[in-house]
Coordinates of C-alpha atoms in Angstrom, one line a residue:
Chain O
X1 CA 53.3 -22.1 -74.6
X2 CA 50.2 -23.3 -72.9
X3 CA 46.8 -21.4 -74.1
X4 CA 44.7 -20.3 -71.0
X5 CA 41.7 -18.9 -73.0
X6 CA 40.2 -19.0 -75.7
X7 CA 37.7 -17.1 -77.1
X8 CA 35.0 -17.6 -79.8
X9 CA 32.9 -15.8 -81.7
X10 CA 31.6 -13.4 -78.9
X11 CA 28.2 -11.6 -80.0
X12 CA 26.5 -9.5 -78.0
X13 CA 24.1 -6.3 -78.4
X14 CA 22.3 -4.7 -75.5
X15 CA 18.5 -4.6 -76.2
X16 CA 17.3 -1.7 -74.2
X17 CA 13.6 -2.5 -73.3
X18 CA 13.0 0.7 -71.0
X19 CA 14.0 2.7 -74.4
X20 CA 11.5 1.1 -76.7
X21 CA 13.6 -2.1 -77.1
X22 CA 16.4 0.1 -78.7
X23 CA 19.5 -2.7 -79.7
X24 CA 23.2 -1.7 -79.3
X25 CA 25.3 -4.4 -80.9
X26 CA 28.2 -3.9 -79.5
X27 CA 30.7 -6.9 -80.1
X28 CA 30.3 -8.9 -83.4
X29 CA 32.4 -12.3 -83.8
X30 CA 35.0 -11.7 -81.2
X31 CA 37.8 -14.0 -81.4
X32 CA 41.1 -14.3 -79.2
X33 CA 43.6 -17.1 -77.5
X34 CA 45.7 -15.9 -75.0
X35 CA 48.6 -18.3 -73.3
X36 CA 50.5 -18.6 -70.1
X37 CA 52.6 -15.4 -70.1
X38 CA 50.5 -13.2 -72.2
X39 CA 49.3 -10.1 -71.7
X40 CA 46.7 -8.6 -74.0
X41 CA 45.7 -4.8 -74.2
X42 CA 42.8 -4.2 -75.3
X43 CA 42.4 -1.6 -77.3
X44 CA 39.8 0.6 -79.6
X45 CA 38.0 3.8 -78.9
X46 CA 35.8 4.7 -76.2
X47 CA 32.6 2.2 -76.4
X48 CA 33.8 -0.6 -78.5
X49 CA 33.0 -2.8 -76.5
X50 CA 36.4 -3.4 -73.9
X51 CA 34.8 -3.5 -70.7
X52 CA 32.1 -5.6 -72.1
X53 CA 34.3 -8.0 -73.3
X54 CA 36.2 -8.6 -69.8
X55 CA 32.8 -9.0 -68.5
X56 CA 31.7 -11.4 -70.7
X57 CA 35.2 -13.0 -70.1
X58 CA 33.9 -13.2 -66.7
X59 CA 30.4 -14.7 -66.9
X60 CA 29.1 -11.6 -65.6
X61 CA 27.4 -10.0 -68.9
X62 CA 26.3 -12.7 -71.3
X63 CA 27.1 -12.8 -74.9
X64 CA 24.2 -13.6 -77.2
X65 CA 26.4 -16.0 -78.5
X66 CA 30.1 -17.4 -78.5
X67 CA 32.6 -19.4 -76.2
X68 CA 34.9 -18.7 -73.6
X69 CA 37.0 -21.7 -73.2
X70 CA 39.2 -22.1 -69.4
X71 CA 41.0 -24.2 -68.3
X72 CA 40.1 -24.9 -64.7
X73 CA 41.5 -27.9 -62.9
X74 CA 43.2 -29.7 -65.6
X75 CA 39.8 -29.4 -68.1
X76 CA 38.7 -27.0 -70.5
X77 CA 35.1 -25.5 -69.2
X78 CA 32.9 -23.4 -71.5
X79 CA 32.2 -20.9 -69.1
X80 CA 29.1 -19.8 -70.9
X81 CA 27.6 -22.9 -70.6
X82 CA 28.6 -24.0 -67.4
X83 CA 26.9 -24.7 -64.4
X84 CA 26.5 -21.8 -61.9
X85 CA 28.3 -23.5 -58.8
X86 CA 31.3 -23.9 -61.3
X87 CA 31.6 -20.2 -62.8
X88 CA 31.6 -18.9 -59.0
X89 CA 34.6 -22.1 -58.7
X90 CA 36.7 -20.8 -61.5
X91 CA 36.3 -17.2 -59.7
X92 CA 37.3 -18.3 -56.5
X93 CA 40.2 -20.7 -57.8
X94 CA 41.1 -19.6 -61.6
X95 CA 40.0 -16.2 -62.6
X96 CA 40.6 -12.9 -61.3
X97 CA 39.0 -9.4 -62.5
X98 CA 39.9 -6.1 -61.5
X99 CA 37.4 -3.9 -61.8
X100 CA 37.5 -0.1 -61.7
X101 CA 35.3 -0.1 -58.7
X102 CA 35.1 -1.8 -55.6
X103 CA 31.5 -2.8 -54.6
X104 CA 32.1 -2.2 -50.8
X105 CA 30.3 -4.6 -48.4
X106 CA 29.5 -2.3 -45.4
X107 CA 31.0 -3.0 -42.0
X108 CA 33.7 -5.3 -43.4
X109 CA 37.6 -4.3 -42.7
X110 CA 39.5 -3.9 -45.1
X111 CA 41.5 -6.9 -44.6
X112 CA 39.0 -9.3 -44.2
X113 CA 38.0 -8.6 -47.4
X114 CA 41.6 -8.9 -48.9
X115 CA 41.8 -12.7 -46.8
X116 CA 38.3 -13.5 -48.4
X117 CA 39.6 -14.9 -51.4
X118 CA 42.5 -17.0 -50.1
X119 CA 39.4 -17.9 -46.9
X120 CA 37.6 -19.6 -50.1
X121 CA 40.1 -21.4 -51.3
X122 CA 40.5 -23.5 -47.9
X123 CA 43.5 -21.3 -46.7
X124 CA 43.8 -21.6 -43.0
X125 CA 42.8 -18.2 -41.7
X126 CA 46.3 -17.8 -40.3
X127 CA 47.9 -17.7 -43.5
X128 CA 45.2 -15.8 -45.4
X129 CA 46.0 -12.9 -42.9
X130 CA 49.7 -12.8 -43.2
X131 CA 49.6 -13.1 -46.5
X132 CA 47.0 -10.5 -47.0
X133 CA 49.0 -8.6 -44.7
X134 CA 52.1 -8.7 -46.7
X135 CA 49.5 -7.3 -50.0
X136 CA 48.6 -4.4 -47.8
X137 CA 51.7 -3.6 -46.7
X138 CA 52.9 -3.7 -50.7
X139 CA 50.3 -1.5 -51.8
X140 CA 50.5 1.2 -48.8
X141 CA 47.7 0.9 -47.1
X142 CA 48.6 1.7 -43.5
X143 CA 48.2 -0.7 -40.9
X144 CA 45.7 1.8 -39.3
X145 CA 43.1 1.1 -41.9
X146 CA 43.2 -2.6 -42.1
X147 CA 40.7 -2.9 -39.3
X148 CA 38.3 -0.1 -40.9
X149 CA 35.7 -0.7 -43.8
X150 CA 36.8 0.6 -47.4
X151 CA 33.4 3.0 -47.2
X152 CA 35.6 5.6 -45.3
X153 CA 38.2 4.9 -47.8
X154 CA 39.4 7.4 -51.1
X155 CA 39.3 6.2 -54.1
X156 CA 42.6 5.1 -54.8
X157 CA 42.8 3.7 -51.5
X158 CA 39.8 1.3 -52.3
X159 CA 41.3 0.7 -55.7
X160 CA 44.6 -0.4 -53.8
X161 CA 41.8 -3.0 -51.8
X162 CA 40.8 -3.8 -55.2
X163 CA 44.1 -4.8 -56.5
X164 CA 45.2 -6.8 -52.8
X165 CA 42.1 -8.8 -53.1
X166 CA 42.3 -9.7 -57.2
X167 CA 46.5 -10.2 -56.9
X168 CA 46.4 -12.0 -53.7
X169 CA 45.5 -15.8 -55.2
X170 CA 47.7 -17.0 -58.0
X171 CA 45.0 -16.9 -60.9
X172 CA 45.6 -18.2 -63.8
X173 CA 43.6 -15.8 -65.7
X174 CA 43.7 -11.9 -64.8
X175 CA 41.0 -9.3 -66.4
X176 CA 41.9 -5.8 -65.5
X177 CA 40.1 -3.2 -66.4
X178 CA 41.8 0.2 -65.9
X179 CA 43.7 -1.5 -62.8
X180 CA 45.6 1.7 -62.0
X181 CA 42.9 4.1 -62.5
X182 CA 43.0 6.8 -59.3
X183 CA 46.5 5.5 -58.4
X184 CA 49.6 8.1 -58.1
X185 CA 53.1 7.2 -59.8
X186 CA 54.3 5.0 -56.7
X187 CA 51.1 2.7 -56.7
X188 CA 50.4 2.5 -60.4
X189 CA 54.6 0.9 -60.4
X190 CA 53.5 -1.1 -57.8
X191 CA 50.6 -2.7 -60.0
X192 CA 52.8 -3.2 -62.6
X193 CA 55.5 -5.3 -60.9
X194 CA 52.3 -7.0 -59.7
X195 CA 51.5 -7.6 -63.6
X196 CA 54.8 -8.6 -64.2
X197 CA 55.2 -11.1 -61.5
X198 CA 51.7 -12.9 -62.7
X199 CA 53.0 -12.9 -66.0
X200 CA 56.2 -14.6 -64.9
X201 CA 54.1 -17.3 -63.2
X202 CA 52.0 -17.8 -65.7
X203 CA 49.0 -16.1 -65.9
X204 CA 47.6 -15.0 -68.8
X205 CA 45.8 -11.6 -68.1
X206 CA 43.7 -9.6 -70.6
X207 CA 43.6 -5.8 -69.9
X208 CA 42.3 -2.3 -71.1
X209 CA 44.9 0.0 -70.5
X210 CA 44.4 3.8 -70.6
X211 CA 47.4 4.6 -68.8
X212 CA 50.0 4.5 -71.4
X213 CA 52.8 3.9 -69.1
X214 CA 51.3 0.5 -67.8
X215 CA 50.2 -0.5 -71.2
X216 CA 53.9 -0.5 -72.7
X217 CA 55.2 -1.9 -69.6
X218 CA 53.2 -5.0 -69.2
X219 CA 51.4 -5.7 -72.5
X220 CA 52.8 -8.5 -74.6
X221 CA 50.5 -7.7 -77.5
X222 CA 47.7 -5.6 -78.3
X223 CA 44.2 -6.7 -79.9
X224 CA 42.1 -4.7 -81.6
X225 CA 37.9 -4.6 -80.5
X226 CA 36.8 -5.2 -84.2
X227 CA 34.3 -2.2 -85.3
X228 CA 30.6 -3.6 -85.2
X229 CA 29.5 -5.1 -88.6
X230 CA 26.8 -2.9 -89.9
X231 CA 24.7 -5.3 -91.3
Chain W
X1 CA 34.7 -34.9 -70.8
X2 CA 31.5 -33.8 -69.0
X3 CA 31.9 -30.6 -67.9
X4 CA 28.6 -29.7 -66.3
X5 CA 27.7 -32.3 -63.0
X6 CA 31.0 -34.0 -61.8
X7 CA 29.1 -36.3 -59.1
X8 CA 27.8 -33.8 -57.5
X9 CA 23.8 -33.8 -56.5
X10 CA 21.6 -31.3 -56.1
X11 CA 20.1 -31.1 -52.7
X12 CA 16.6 -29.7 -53.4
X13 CA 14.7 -30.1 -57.6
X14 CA 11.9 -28.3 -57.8
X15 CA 10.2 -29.6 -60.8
X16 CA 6.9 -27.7 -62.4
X17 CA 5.9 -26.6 -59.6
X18 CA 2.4 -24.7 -60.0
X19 CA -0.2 -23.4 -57.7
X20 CA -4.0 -22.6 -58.6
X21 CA -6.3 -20.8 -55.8
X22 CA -9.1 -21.4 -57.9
X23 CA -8.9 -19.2 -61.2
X24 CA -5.8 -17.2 -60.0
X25 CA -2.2 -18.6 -60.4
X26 CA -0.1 -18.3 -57.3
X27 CA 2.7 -19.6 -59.5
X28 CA 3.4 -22.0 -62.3
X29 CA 6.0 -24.2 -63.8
X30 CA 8.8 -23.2 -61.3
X31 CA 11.7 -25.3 -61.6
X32 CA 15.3 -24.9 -60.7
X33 CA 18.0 -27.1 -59.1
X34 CA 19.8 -25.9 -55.8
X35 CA 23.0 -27.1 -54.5
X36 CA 24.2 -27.4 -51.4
X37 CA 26.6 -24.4 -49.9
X38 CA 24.1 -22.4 -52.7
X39 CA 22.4 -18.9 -51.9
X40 CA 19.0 -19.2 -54.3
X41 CA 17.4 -15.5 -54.1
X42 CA 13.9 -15.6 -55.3
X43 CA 13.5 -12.1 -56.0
X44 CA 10.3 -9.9 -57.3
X45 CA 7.4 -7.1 -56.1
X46 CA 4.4 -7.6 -54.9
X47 CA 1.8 -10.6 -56.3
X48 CA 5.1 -12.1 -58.2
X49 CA 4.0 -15.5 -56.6
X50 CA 7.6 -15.8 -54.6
X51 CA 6.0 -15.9 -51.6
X52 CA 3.6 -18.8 -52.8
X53 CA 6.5 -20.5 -53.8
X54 CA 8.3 -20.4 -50.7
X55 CA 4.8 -21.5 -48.7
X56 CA 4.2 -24.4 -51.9
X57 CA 8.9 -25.5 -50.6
X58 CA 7.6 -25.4 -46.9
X59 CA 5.3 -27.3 -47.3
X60 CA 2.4 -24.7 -45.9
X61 CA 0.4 -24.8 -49.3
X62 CA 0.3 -28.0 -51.4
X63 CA 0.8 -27.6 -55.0
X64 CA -1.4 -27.8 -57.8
X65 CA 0.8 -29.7 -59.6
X66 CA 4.4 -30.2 -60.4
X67 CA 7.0 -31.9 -57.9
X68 CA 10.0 -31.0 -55.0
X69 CA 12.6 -33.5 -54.4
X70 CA 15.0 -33.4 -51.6
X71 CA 18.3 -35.2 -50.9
X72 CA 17.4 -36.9 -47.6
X73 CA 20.3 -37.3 -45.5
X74 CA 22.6 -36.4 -48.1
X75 CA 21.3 -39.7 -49.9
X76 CA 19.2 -40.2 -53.7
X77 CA 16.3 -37.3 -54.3
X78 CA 13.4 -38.4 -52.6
X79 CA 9.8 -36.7 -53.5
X80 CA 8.6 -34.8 -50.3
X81 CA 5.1 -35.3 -51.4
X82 CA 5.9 -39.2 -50.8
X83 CA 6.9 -38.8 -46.8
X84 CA 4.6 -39.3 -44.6
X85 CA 3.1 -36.2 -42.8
X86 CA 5.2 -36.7 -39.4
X87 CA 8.1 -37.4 -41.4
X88 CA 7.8 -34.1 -43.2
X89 CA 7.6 -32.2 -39.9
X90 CA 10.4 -33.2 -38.2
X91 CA 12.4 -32.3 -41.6
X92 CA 11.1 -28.9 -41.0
X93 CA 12.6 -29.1 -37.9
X94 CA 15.9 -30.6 -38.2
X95 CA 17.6 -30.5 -42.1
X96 CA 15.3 -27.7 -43.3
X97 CA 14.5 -24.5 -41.4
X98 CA 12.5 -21.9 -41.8
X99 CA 13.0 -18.2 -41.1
X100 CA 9.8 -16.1 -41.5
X101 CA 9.1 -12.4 -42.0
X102 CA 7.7 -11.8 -39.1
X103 CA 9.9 -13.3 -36.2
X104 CA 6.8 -14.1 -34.0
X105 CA 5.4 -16.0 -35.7
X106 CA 8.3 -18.3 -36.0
X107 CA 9.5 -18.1 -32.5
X108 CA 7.6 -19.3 -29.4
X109 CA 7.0 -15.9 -27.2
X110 CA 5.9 -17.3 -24.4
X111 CA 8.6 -19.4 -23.7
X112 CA 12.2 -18.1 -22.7
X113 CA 14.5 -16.8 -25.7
X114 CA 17.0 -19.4 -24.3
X115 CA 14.3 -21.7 -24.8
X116 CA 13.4 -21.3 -27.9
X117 CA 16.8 -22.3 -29.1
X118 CA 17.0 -24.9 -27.1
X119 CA 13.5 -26.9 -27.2
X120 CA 14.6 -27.5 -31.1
X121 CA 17.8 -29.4 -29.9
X122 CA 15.9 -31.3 -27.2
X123 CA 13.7 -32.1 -30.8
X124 CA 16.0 -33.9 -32.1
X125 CA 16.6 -36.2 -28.9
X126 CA 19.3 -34.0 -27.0
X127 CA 18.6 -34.2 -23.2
X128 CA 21.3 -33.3 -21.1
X129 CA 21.0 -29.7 -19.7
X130 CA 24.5 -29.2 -20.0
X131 CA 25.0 -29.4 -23.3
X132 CA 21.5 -28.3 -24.5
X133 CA 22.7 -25.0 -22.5
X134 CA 25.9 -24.5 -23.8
X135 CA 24.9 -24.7 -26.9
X136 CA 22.1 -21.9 -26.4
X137 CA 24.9 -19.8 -25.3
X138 CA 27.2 -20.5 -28.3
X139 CA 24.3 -19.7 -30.3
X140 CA 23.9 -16.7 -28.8
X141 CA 27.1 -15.2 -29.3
X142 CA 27.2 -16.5 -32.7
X143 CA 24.2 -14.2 -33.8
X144 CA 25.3 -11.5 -30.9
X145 CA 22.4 -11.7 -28.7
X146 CA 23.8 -10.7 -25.4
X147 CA 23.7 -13.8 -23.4
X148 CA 22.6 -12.5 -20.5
X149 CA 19.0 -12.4 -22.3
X150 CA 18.9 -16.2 -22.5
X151 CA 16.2 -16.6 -19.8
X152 CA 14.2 -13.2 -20.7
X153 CA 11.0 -13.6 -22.5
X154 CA 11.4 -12.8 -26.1
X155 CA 8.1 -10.0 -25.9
X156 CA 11.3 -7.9 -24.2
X157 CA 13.4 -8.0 -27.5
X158 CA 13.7 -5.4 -30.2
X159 CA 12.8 -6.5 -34.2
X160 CA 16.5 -7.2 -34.9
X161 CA 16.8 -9.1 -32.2
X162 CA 13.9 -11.3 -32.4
X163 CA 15.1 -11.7 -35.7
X164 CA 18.4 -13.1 -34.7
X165 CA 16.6 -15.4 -32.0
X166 CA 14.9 -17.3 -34.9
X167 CA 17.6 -17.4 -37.0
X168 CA 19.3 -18.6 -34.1
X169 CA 16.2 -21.2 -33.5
X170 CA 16.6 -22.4 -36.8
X171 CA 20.2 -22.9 -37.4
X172 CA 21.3 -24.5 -33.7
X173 CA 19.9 -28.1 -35.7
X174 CA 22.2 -27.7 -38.0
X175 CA 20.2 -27.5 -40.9
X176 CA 21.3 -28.0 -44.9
X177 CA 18.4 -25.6 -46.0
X178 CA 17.1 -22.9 -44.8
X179 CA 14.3 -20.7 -46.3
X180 CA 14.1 -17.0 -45.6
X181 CA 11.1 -15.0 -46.3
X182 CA 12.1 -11.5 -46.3
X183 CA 14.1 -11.9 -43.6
X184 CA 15.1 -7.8 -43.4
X185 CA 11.7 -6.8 -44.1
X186 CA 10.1 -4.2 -41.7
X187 CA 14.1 -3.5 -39.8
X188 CA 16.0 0.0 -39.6
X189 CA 18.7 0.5 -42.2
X190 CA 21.4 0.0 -39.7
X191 CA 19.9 -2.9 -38.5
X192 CA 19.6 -4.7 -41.5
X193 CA 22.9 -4.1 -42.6
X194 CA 24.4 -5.8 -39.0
X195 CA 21.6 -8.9 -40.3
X196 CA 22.9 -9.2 -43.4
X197 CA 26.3 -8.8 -42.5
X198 CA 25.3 -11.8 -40.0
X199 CA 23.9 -14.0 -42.8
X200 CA 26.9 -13.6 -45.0
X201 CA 29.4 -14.8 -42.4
X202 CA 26.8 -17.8 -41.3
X203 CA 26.1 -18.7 -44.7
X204 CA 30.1 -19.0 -45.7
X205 CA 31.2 -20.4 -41.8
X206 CA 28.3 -23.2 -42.3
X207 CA 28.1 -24.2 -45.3
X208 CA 24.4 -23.8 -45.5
X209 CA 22.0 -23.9 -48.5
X210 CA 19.6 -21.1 -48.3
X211 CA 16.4 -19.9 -50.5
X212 CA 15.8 -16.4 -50.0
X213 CA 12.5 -14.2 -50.7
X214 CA 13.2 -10.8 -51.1
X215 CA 11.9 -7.6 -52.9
X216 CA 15.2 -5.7 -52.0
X217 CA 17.6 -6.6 -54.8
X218 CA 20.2 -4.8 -52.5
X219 CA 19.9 -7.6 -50.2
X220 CA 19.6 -10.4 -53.1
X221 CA 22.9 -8.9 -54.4
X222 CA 24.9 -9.2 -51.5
X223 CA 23.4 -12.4 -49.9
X224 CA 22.1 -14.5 -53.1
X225 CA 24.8 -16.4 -55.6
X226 CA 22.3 -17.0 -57.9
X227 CA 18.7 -15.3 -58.5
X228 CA 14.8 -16.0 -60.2
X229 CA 13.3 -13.4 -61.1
X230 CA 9.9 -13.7 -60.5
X231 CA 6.6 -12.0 -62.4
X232 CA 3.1 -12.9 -62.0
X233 CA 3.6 -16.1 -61.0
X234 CA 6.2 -17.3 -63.4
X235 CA 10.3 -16.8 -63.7
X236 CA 11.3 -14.6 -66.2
X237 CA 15.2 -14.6 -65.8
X238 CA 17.2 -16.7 -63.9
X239 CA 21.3 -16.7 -63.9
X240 CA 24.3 -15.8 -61.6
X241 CA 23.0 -12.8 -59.4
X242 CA 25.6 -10.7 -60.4
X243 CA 24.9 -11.5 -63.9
X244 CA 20.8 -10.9 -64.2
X245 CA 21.4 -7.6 -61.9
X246 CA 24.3 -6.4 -64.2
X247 CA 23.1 -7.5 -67.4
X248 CA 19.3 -8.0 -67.3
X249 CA 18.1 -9.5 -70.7
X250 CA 14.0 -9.9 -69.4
X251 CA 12.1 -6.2 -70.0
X252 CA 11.0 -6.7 -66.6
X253 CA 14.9 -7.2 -65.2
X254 CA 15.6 -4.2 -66.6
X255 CA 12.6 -2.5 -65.0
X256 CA 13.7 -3.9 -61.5
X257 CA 17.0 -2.8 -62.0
X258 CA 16.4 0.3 -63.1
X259 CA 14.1 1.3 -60.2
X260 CA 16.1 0.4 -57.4
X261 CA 17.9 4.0 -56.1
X262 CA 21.7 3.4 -55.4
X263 CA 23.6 5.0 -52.9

């Protein structure tokens, strides 16, 4: 099986300069390879350091050291080293990260914002708004809200947005973290076929999972945050 | 396997660049690459020097030292120090633009708002009514000024709008760079949002390159793909916006970040 990621040696500790220049190590040596198919849970206690791992996976906190290997257009980029203009290209066309909160751009509708990503991969805008349509339609959100801006929205509705927008491009790398939280029992089965269905194409997604019902649905494996060296 | 350029060019180096007024540093040893279809936010309070810089990039101060190279054309970095003085103008003009804080003093108010848009087109050689017209009016609708102002005199227009006339102004040559110096500064809430909201869709829909000034990390965040952070004088953090604003490494970062209220 194809590996999509690969991880190495992922250090990082928070140095909190407002609080005296306090350090929190929180990830020590990290090391992981996921392939096509896969999908990882990750999994340790509260504050290990999950979150902060799909981040880093993401280029959006930075390790202190380490690699994250993709493969984006046929190479294998170290996303840590790259070039800005090339981490936002692997967002748009290669990874995918579902957050636990939306950051809503006012006075955008809702399904403009579920088009964008297909919009930045060239899609004519025809296409980007049936198929972002079809996303809606799959995660109920009524056709009444699509022209409204997710501020107005609840919760779980903007997690829905969330979902449409990170499900809606074929990546071949997912990072969910707590994809289903604020969802009820018909939307959470919905992410999971969603899981499922990325899986079968391909993907290779890397999750934290509280909700044990999506964990033992979708995860292929779990990996365990190693405890922080005390050193 | 090279990972890092792949033939692509940047469009603007700014190499060193430093600026003295006498004793006091306005900014030193600024450099940073921007590539085209790149947001650049420059982003710090008060006597950070990001203003300086964006006067030292437009060519209103001259630097102290240290170099800007520009892709001319789209062609091999030329140093904008080397162009002759005319030459540098009508750049100003046509591939750059420049979108100041305070939209009087980059709009003409004492000629029609229509006209404002319109004298930069005949700029660049455009004569035909016709077409210099229509393309006032699609410029118009583009940054929703109600066409029906084109012939008013822009002392009749609100902040936002006068805002929108220069933006307008600037972008109708089609630019490849624009610089923006606090371009929200001074507007109502609700205003700025419908601004920023404009320049989002513009900056996406065009294709343009922009280097933004700003205090308001709100606006840097939503507008900016990548950021400097600037402190008295010099960048202390650079990185993907979402990056420095979510993980600041720089004591003064986290100062920044901490201050701003969310809502």
């Amino acid at each position: 099986m194809d590996i999509k990621l690969r991880v190495e040696e992922i250090q990082k500790a928070f140095v909190l300069h407002l609080q005296g220049g306090m350090v929190l190590p929180v990830l020590s040596g990290v090391n992981l390879i996921v392939h096509a198919g896969e999908c990882v849970a990750l999994s340790g206690p509260s504050g290990i350091g999950k979150s902060t791992l799909l981040r880093i996976l993401y280029a959006n906190y930075k390790p202190d050291r380490g690699n994250v290997w993709v493969e984006h257009r046929g190479e294998w980029v170290n996303l840590l080293q790259a070039k800005p203009y090339r981490i936002l290209e692997i967002r748009r066309s290669t990874i995918g990260y579902v957050s636990q909160f939306l950051r809503v751009i006012p006075r955008v509708p809702a399904i403009e914002i579920v088009m964008e990503p297909l919009r930045n991969l060239g899609y004519p805008p025809q296409e980007c708004r049936l198929q972002a349509e079809a996303m809606l339609r799959r995660l109920n959100i009524p056709e009444r809200l699509w022209t409204i801006s997710p501020t107005l929205f609840s919760g779980g509705e903007q997690q829905r947005i969330n979902i449409s927008r990170s499900f809606i491009c074929p990546f071949s790398i997912l990072l969910l973290d707590e994809p289903t939280a604020a969802l009820d029992d018909q939307n959470r089965k919905i992410v999971i076929e969603l899981i499922q269905e990325a899986k079968t194409r391909g993907a290779a997604v890397v999750g934290v999972f509280h909700d044990r019902e999506v964990k033992e649905a979708v995860s292929t494996r779990t990996f365990d945050i190693p405890k922080e060296k005390i050193s | 396997m090279n990972q890092n350029t792949d033939g692509r060019r940047p469009l603007l180096k700014a190499m060193g660049l430093t600026k003295y007024f006498g004793d006091r540093v306005g900014c030193r040893n600024i450099t940073f690459d921007l590539w085209p279809g790149e947001v650049l936010g420059i982003v710090g309070e008060s006597g950070s020097g990001k203003t300086t810089l964006l006067n030292l990039l437009s060519g209103q101060l001259v630097e102290t030292k240290g170099t800007v190279k520009y892709s001319l054309a789209g062609k091999d970095l030329v140093d904008l120090n080397q162009l002759p003085a005319p030459q540098k103008r009508y750049l100003m003009r046509t591939e750059w633009g420049l979108v100041r804080q305070n939209p009087k003093e980059g709009l003409r108010m004492q000629v029609s708002a229509g006209a404002n848009v319109g004298e930069r087109l005949m700029a660049l050689g455009i004569r035909h009514y016709g077409t210099i017209r229509s393309e006032v009016v699609k410029w118009f609708e583009r940054v929703e000024i109600d066409v029906a102002r084109i012939d008013d005199l822009p002392e009749t227009f609100s902040g936002g709008m006068l805002q929108r006339l220069q933006i307008a102004r600037n972008l109708v040559t089609q630019p490849r760079l624009v610089l923006m110096d606090e371009p929200t500064g001074g507007l109502d809430v609700s205003i700025q949002a419908s601004l920023l909201d404009l320049l989002r869709r513009l900056v996406s829909e065009l294709n343009l390159s922009l280097i933004i000034v700003t205090h308001d990390l709100a606006v840097a965040r939503l507008l900016a793909h990548r950021l400097l952070v600037m402190r008295q004088g010099e960048v202390v953090e650079s990185g993907l916006t979402d990056q420095v604003l979510d993980d600041p490494h720089h004591p003064y970062t986290q100062l920044l970040v901490s201050s701003v209220l969310h809502s």
